[in-house]
Amino acid sequence: MITIHEAKSKQDLKRFVTFPFSLYKNNKYWVPPIINDELESFDKEKNPVFKDAEAWFFLAMDGDKIVGRVAAIVNHLEVDQQNVKKMRFGWFDFVDNPEVSKALLDKVAEIGKQHQLEYMEGPVGFSNLDKVGVLVEGFDHIGTMITWYNHPYYKDHYENLGFVKEKEYMENKFPAGNADPALFTKLNDLVKRRYGLKEVNFTKTKEVMPLADEMFDLFNETYANLSSFVPITEIQKAYFKKKYISFINPEYIKFIKDKEDKLVAFAIVMPSFSEALQKAKGKLFPFGLYHLLKAKKNSKDVIFYLIGILPEYQNKGVTAVIFNEYYKTFKEKGIDMCYRTPELEENIAIKQMWKHFDPVIYKRRRTYRKPL
């Protein structure tokens, strides 16, 4: 018999975080998180998202054995300010047993009904900077530190339980050599002259930090019109600066400013930490940090993490300025392959941005929805 247990204690939350380590044991495509980082993101005293959100963490038990987990999330910014009556759920993993997946999602639905919400959607995180989507294609490709990996049977469980596709995300890749400078060098010069733009490059993290708040404001403005977008709050900015910016090579962060020194575009690229995280096995010590630092310095694969452009500068060739700077950096670093984070199928502007690079879709993922 399957029973559901709420994880509240530190010990139970650690069991929640580490369950996938057994579910994906010996799977060469799954990328484990750093356990302590994951625990910190669930700590209501440390993660400022809990100023505007609530979360419940559940374990599915078969006797004494954990067979599944799920996080049920209510984001009050979304529900109260945007009037989107959505019950979120994420970190949803389970063995191939319909009784397990149903019991966990029934628990999510129960909380949604208690909060008088209209539907549930997942897998999603707390905000737009969290992981999103269940993998439906591309199971034979290694995951990344910013996406969930899952077994192929997950999709069947959603659909057999009456969930329908809500959003589709694509993940693309292209060789760095496809970024032919002939495609954008002339446009780069033209756009900079026409709009009075200048590129800003960095060599030290401390140079980025004073501009980070402005970057997050631009991020909010760029993606405000996309469905499911929840803006980053002031208190979250400080948290994300500490958690993310210090972890990214400063030379992989590019800013574009106008003649009045206003930020009009930015892009963040990360080295691939996938293999390093597999070697770390969820721990920074004694050797995990070494593997991560080695990857930060030497990885020949990069992930385009975020790109933001002010709406009034979109479709004006500003990406040519960004890509011109990355071409120089990638050539210097000897980068081989470029990967992109999941992008909404409905985001036409993104598709146009990358069309000259001959990208290949190598993964697809979805969120699923069901009325309450």
Short mmCIF file of C-alpha atoms in Angstrom, two decimals:
data_model
loop_
_atom_site.label_atom_id
_atom_site.label_comp_id
_atom_site.label_asym_id
_atom_site.label_seq_id
_atom_site.Cartn_x
_atom_site.Cartn_y
_atom_site.Cartn_z
CA MET A 1 0.00 0.00 0.00
CA ILE A 2 1.29 3.46 -0.93
CA THR A 3 1.19 6.12 1.76
CA ILE A 4 2.06 9.82 1.52
CA HIS A 5 4.32 11.41 4.10
CA GLU A 6 5.01 15.16 4.33
CA ALA A 7 8.71 15.93 4.59
CA LYS A 8 9.17 18.60 7.25
CA SER A 9 12.28 17.70 9.23
CA LYS A 10 15.82 18.22 7.93
CA GLN A 11 16.23 14.47 7.74
CA ASP A 12 13.07 14.03 5.67
CA LEU A 13 13.96 16.91 3.35
CA LYS A 14 17.33 15.30 2.75
CA ARG A 15 15.53 12.07 1.87
CA PHE A 16 13.36 14.10 -0.50
CA VAL A 17 16.44 15.60 -2.21
CA THR A 18 18.38 12.35 -2.44
CA PHE A 19 15.58 10.07 -3.70
CA PRO A 20 16.55 10.61 -7.39
CA PHE A 21 20.06 9.37 -6.62
CA SER A 22 18.60 5.89 -6.25
CA LEU A 23 15.96 6.29 -8.98
CA TYR A 24 18.62 7.22 -11.55
CA LYS A 25 21.51 5.17 -10.19
CA ASN A 26 23.91 4.23 -13.02
CA ASN A 27 21.95 6.37 -15.53
CA LYS A 28 24.63 8.10 -17.62
CA TYR A 29 22.33 10.95 -18.68
CA TRP A 30 21.04 12.11 -15.28
CA VAL A 31 22.90 15.06 -13.72
CA PRO A 32 22.63 15.18 -9.92
CA PRO A 33 22.25 18.44 -8.02
CA ILE A 34 24.53 19.51 -5.21
CA ILE A 35 22.57 18.20 -2.23
CA ASN A 36 23.26 21.13 0.10
CA ASP A 37 22.32 23.67 -2.60
CA GLU A 38 19.03 21.89 -3.17
CA LEU A 39 18.33 21.79 0.56
CA GLU A 40 19.05 25.51 0.83
CA SER A 41 16.56 26.28 -1.94
CA PHE A 42 13.90 24.51 0.16
CA ASP A 43 14.89 26.34 3.37
CA LYS A 44 12.21 28.88 4.20
CA GLU A 45 14.71 30.94 6.20
CA LYS A 46 17.26 31.17 3.37
CA ASN A 47 15.33 31.28 0.09
CA PRO A 48 13.50 34.63 -0.27
CA VAL A 49 10.98 33.09 -2.66
CA PHE A 50 9.13 31.98 0.47
CA LYS A 51 8.27 35.62 1.17
CA ASP A 52 5.72 35.27 -1.63
CA ALA A 53 5.23 31.51 -1.92
CA GLU A 54 4.36 28.43 0.09
CA ALA A 55 5.56 24.91 -0.54
CA TRP A 56 4.85 21.44 0.79
CA PHE A 57 7.16 18.48 0.17
CA PHE A 58 5.76 14.96 0.00
CA LEU A 59 7.27 11.50 -0.10
CA ALA A 60 5.44 8.45 -1.40
CA MET A 61 6.23 5.41 0.74
CA ASP A 62 5.86 1.71 0.04
CA GLY A 63 6.38 0.44 3.55
CA ASP A 64 9.73 1.90 4.61
CA LYS A 65 10.91 2.50 1.04
CA ILE A 66 10.63 5.86 -0.76
CA VAL A 67 9.07 5.37 -4.18
CA GLY A 68 8.24 8.94 -5.19
CA ARG A 69 8.33 12.64 -4.29
CA VAL A 70 6.65 15.91 -5.25
CA ALA A 71 6.74 19.57 -4.19
CA ALA A 72 3.38 21.38 -4.12
CA ILE A 73 3.75 25.15 -4.59
CA VAL A 74 1.49 28.19 -4.32
CA ASN A 75 3.10 31.37 -5.65
CA HIS A 76 1.06 34.21 -4.19
CA LEU A 77 2.46 36.81 -6.60
CA GLU A 78 0.99 34.74 -9.38
CA VAL A 79 -2.29 33.92 -7.65
CA ASP A 80 -3.07 37.23 -5.94
CA GLN A 81 -1.42 39.89 -8.11
CA GLN A 82 -1.68 38.29 -11.54
CA ASN A 83 -4.95 36.50 -10.79
CA VAL A 84 -3.60 33.22 -12.19
CA LYS A 85 -5.29 30.59 -10.03
CA LYS A 86 -2.61 27.96 -10.55
CA MET A 87 -1.39 25.22 -8.25
CA ARG A 88 2.22 24.55 -9.13
CA PHE A 89 4.07 21.29 -8.61
CA GLY A 90 7.64 20.25 -9.30
CA TRP A 91 10.51 18.00 -8.23
CA PHE A 92 8.15 15.21 -9.26
CA ASP A 93 9.87 11.83 -9.46
CA PHE A 94 8.45 8.34 -9.07
CA VAL A 95 8.93 4.68 -9.83
CA ASP A 96 6.92 3.20 -12.70
CA ASN A 97 3.81 2.51 -10.63
CA PRO A 98 0.56 4.41 -11.44
CA GLU A 99 -0.54 4.15 -7.82
CA VAL A 100 2.50 6.20 -6.77
CA SER A 101 2.15 9.05 -9.28
CA LYS A 102 -1.61 9.26 -8.65
CA ALA A 103 -1.23 9.40 -4.86
CA LEU A 104 1.32 12.22 -5.10
CA LEU A 105 -0.68 14.31 -7.55
CA ASP A 106 -3.88 13.75 -5.57
CA LYS A 107 -2.08 15.36 -2.65
CA VAL A 108 -1.14 18.35 -4.81
CA ALA A 109 -4.75 18.64 -5.99
CA GLU A 110 -5.99 18.53 -2.39
CA ILE A 111 -3.87 21.56 -1.48
CA GLY A 112 -4.94 23.39 -4.64
CA LYS A 113 -8.59 22.91 -3.76
CA GLN A 114 -7.95 24.10 -0.20
CA HIS A 115 -6.55 27.33 -1.66
CA GLN A 116 -9.50 27.65 -4.08
CA LEU A 117 -7.26 27.41 -7.14
CA GLU A 118 -8.58 26.46 -10.55
CA TYR A 119 -5.98 24.14 -12.05
CA MET A 120 -2.64 22.50 -11.43
CA GLU A 121 0.41 22.66 -13.70
CA GLY A 122 3.80 21.04 -13.61
CA PRO A 123 6.51 20.22 -13.38
CA VAL A 124 7.54 23.79 -12.63
CA GLY A 125 9.55 25.46 -9.90
CA PHE A 126 8.92 28.50 -7.75
CA SER A 127 9.81 31.01 -10.47
CA ASN A 128 11.05 31.41 -14.03
CA LEU A 129 14.66 30.86 -12.99
CA ASP A 130 13.86 27.37 -11.73
CA LYS A 131 13.81 24.15 -13.73
CA VAL A 132 10.75 23.47 -15.86
CA GLY A 133 9.12 20.71 -17.86
CA VAL A 134 9.08 16.93 -18.09
CA LEU A 135 11.35 15.51 -20.77
CA VAL A 136 9.38 13.90 -23.63
CA GLU A 137 12.16 13.62 -26.26
CA GLY A 138 15.93 13.40 -25.99
CA PHE A 139 16.39 10.81 -23.26
CA ASP A 140 19.74 9.75 -24.74
CA HIS A 141 21.37 13.15 -24.17
CA ILE A 142 23.05 14.21 -20.95
CA GLY A 143 21.08 16.66 -18.83
CA THR A 144 22.23 20.04 -17.57
CA MET A 145 22.41 21.61 -14.14
CA ILE A 146 19.40 23.80 -15.00
CA THR A 147 16.99 21.13 -16.26
CA TRP A 148 15.29 18.05 -14.87
CA TYR A 149 15.95 14.64 -16.37
CA ASN A 150 13.35 11.88 -16.16
CA HIS A 151 12.54 8.37 -17.35
CA PRO A 152 10.47 7.99 -20.55
CA TYR A 153 7.49 6.56 -18.65
CA TYR A 154 6.75 9.88 -16.92
CA LYS A 155 4.83 11.22 -19.92
CA ASP A 156 2.47 8.21 -19.90
CA HIS A 157 1.68 8.71 -16.22
CA TYR A 158 0.64 12.32 -16.77
CA GLU A 159 -1.59 11.50 -19.71
CA ASN A 160 -3.14 8.41 -18.09
CA LEU A 161 -4.07 10.59 -15.12
CA GLY A 162 -5.98 13.02 -17.33
CA PHE A 163 -3.36 15.75 -17.68
CA VAL A 164 -3.05 17.57 -21.02
CA LYS A 165 -0.13 19.46 -22.52
CA GLU A 166 0.00 23.06 -21.35
CA LYS A 167 3.34 24.34 -22.70
CA GLU A 168 6.01 22.91 -24.97
CA TYR A 169 9.68 23.76 -24.61
CA MET A 170 12.49 23.08 -27.04
CA GLU A 171 16.20 22.65 -26.35
CA ASN A 172 18.55 23.38 -29.23
CA LYS A 173 22.24 22.99 -29.88
CA PHE A 174 24.69 24.11 -32.54
CA PRO A 175 28.46 23.94 -33.07
CA ALA A 176 30.24 27.13 -32.05
CA GLY A 177 31.64 27.20 -35.58
CA ASN A 178 28.13 27.94 -36.87
CA ALA A 179 28.44 31.38 -35.35
CA ASP A 180 30.07 32.65 -38.55
CA PRO A 181 31.15 36.27 -37.90
CA ALA A 182 30.35 37.11 -41.52
CA LEU A 183 26.68 36.88 -40.55
CA PHE A 184 26.79 39.61 -37.96
CA THR A 185 30.07 41.59 -38.06
CA LYS A 186 28.77 44.21 -40.51
CA LEU A 187 25.38 44.30 -38.78
CA ASN A 188 27.14 44.70 -35.43
CA ASP A 189 28.90 47.86 -36.64
CA LEU A 190 25.74 49.23 -38.28
CA VAL A 191 23.52 48.65 -35.22
CA LYS A 192 26.02 50.21 -32.83
CA ARG A 193 26.30 53.33 -34.99
CA ARG A 194 22.57 53.64 -35.62
CA TYR A 195 21.47 53.34 -31.98
CA GLY A 196 24.60 54.58 -30.22
CA LEU A 197 25.22 51.24 -28.51
CA LYS A 198 28.35 49.95 -26.84
CA GLU A 199 29.32 46.53 -25.54
CA VAL A 200 30.41 45.98 -21.94
CA ASN A 201 32.72 43.03 -21.18
CA PHE A 202 33.93 41.82 -17.81
CA THR A 203 37.01 40.11 -16.44
CA LYS A 204 36.09 40.02 -12.75
CA THR A 205 32.85 39.09 -10.96
CA LYS A 206 33.03 42.20 -8.79
CA GLU A 207 32.63 44.29 -11.96
CA VAL A 208 29.28 42.59 -12.68
CA MET A 209 27.68 42.91 -9.25
CA PRO A 210 26.89 46.67 -9.30
CA LEU A 211 24.96 46.16 -12.55
CA ALA A 212 23.14 42.98 -11.58
CA ASP A 213 19.98 44.67 -10.25
CA GLU A 214 19.58 46.57 -13.51
CA MET A 215 20.02 43.27 -15.37
CA PHE A 216 17.23 41.60 -13.37
CA ASP A 217 14.96 44.60 -14.04
CA LEU A 218 15.64 44.17 -17.74
CA PHE A 219 14.92 40.45 -17.43
CA ASN A 220 11.51 41.24 -15.91
CA GLU A 221 10.71 43.69 -18.69
CA THR A 222 11.88 41.35 -21.47
CA TYR A 223 9.74 38.37 -20.49
CA ALA A 224 6.73 40.09 -18.93
CA ASN A 225 4.42 39.18 -21.82
CA LEU A 226 5.18 35.47 -21.83
CA SER A 227 2.66 33.14 -20.23
CA SER A 228 3.52 31.89 -16.74
CA PHE A 229 6.03 34.70 -16.13
CA VAL A 230 6.45 35.74 -12.50
CA PRO A 231 8.74 38.77 -11.96
CA ILE A 232 11.85 38.62 -9.79
CA THR A 233 11.30 40.61 -6.59
CA GLU A 234 13.79 42.97 -4.96
CA ILE A 235 14.66 40.51 -2.22
CA GLN A 236 15.17 37.72 -4.75
CA LYS A 237 17.67 39.82 -6.69
CA ALA A 238 20.15 39.76 -3.79
CA TYR A 239 19.69 36.01 -3.40
CA PHE A 240 20.21 35.29 -7.11
CA LYS A 241 23.27 37.53 -7.25
CA LYS A 242 24.88 35.53 -4.50
CA LYS A 243 23.76 32.14 -5.79
CA TYR A 244 24.29 32.51 -9.55
CA ILE A 245 26.43 35.47 -10.60
CA SER A 246 29.45 34.48 -8.53
CA PHE A 247 29.30 31.01 -10.12
CA ILE A 248 29.48 32.24 -13.73
CA ASN A 249 32.66 33.14 -15.60
CA PRO A 250 32.58 36.97 -15.83
CA GLU A 251 33.83 36.84 -19.43
CA TYR A 252 30.63 34.90 -20.30
CA ILE A 253 28.41 37.81 -19.22
CA LYS A 254 27.78 40.45 -21.89
CA PHE A 255 25.98 43.78 -21.46
CA ILE A 256 24.92 46.24 -24.17
CA LYS A 257 24.33 49.88 -23.19
CA ASP A 258 23.01 52.90 -25.04
CA LYS A 259 24.67 56.32 -25.33
CA GLU A 260 23.06 57.37 -22.04
CA ASP A 261 24.65 54.38 -20.31
CA LYS A 262 21.32 52.58 -19.93
CA LEU A 263 21.31 48.79 -20.14
CA VAL A 264 19.36 47.69 -23.22
CA ALA A 265 20.44 44.05 -23.52
CA PHE A 266 22.33 41.35 -21.68
CA ALA A 267 23.28 37.72 -22.12
CA ILE A 268 24.62 35.08 -19.74
CA VAL A 269 26.40 31.94 -20.87
CA MET A 270 27.56 29.18 -18.55
CA PRO A 271 30.17 26.49 -19.04
CA SER A 272 28.68 23.00 -18.99
CA PHE A 273 28.96 21.49 -15.52
CA SER A 274 27.12 18.27 -16.39
CA GLU A 275 30.03 15.82 -16.28
CA ALA A 276 31.57 17.61 -13.30
CA LEU A 277 28.32 17.26 -11.34
CA GLN A 278 28.15 13.57 -12.19
CA LYS A 279 31.66 13.16 -10.78
CA ALA A 280 30.79 15.23 -7.70
CA LYS A 281 27.89 12.85 -6.87
CA GLY A 282 25.95 15.54 -5.05
CA LYS A 283 28.76 16.76 -2.80
CA LEU A 284 31.23 19.63 -3.00
CA PHE A 285 33.72 17.91 -0.69
CA PRO A 286 36.16 16.30 -0.79
CA PHE A 287 36.46 16.36 -4.60
CA GLY A 288 33.25 17.86 -6.03
CA LEU A 289 34.46 21.45 -5.89
CA TYR A 290 37.63 20.48 -7.75
CA HIS A 291 35.61 18.96 -10.61
CA LEU A 292 33.34 22.04 -10.81
CA LEU A 293 36.23 24.52 -10.83
CA LYS A 294 37.99 22.46 -13.48
CA ALA A 295 34.85 22.52 -15.66
CA LYS A 296 34.43 26.27 -15.11
CA LYS A 297 37.91 26.83 -16.48
CA ASN A 298 38.20 24.15 -19.16
CA SER A 299 34.75 23.11 -20.42
CA LYS A 300 34.51 23.26 -24.22
CA ASP A 301 30.70 23.24 -24.12
CA VAL A 302 28.62 26.24 -23.06
CA ILE A 303 24.95 26.83 -22.26
CA PHE A 304 23.14 30.02 -23.24
CA TYR A 305 21.38 30.60 -19.94
CA LEU A 306 19.61 33.96 -20.29
CA ILE A 307 19.20 36.64 -22.94
CA GLY A 308 17.25 39.81 -22.29
CA ILE A 309 16.56 42.72 -24.65
CA LEU A 310 14.39 45.75 -23.97
CA PRO A 311 11.16 45.43 -25.98
CA GLU A 312 11.86 48.63 -27.94
CA TYR A 313 15.21 47.18 -29.10
CA GLN A 314 13.93 43.75 -30.09
CA ASN A 315 14.09 42.93 -33.81
CA LYS A 316 16.60 45.74 -34.37
CA GLY A 317 19.73 43.62 -34.70
CA VAL A 318 21.00 44.04 -31.14
CA THR A 319 21.70 40.30 -30.99
CA ALA A 320 24.40 40.87 -33.62
CA VAL A 321 26.30 42.95 -31.08
CA ILE A 322 25.90 40.24 -28.44
CA PHE A 323 26.95 37.40 -30.73
CA ASN A 324 29.92 39.35 -32.06
CA GLU A 325 31.27 39.57 -28.53
CA TYR A 326 30.61 35.90 -27.82
CA TYR A 327 32.31 34.86 -31.05
CA LYS A 328 35.53 36.51 -29.87
CA THR A 329 35.26 34.94 -26.41
CA PHE A 330 34.41 31.47 -27.74
CA LYS A 331 37.29 31.56 -30.22
CA GLU A 332 39.70 32.49 -27.44
CA LYS A 333 38.35 29.72 -25.18
CA GLY A 334 38.21 27.06 -27.90
CA ILE A 335 34.48 26.39 -27.38
CA ASP A 336 33.12 23.46 -29.41
CA MET A 337 29.36 23.26 -28.77
CA CYS A 338 26.64 25.67 -27.75
CA TYR A 339 23.47 24.53 -25.98
CA ARG A 340 20.36 26.52 -25.18
CA THR A 341 18.11 26.29 -22.16
CA PRO A 342 14.45 25.27 -22.65
CA GLU A 343 12.62 27.89 -24.71
CA LEU A 344 8.88 28.21 -25.07
CA GLU A 345 7.57 27.02 -28.40
CA GLU A 346 5.42 30.19 -28.55
CA ASN A 347 8.48 32.47 -28.24
CA ILE A 348 8.81 33.46 -31.91
CA ALA A 349 11.35 36.20 -31.14
CA ILE A 350 13.77 33.60 -29.78
CA LYS A 351 13.41 31.43 -32.87
CA GLN A 352 14.22 34.39 -35.09
CA MET A 353 17.21 35.25 -32.96
CA TRP A 354 18.91 31.90 -33.54
CA LYS A 355 17.88 31.07 -37.10
CA HIS A 356 21.27 31.88 -38.67
CA PHE A 357 23.08 29.41 -36.43
CA ASP A 358 21.38 26.31 -37.91
CA PRO A 359 20.30 25.00 -34.50
CA VAL A 360 19.15 21.41 -34.05
CA ILE A 361 16.32 20.54 -31.66
CA TYR A 362 17.66 17.69 -29.54
CA LYS A 363 15.23 17.71 -26.62
CA ARG A 364 11.61 18.58 -25.99
CA ARG A 365 9.86 18.97 -22.68
CA ARG A 366 6.39 19.93 -21.52
CA THR A 367 4.36 21.08 -18.63
CA TYR A 368 1.02 19.38 -18.10
CA ARG A 369 -2.24 20.82 -16.79
CA LYS A 370 -5.38 19.50 -15.15
CA PRO A 371 -8.43 21.32 -13.73
CA LEU A 372 -9.07 21.08 -10.00
#
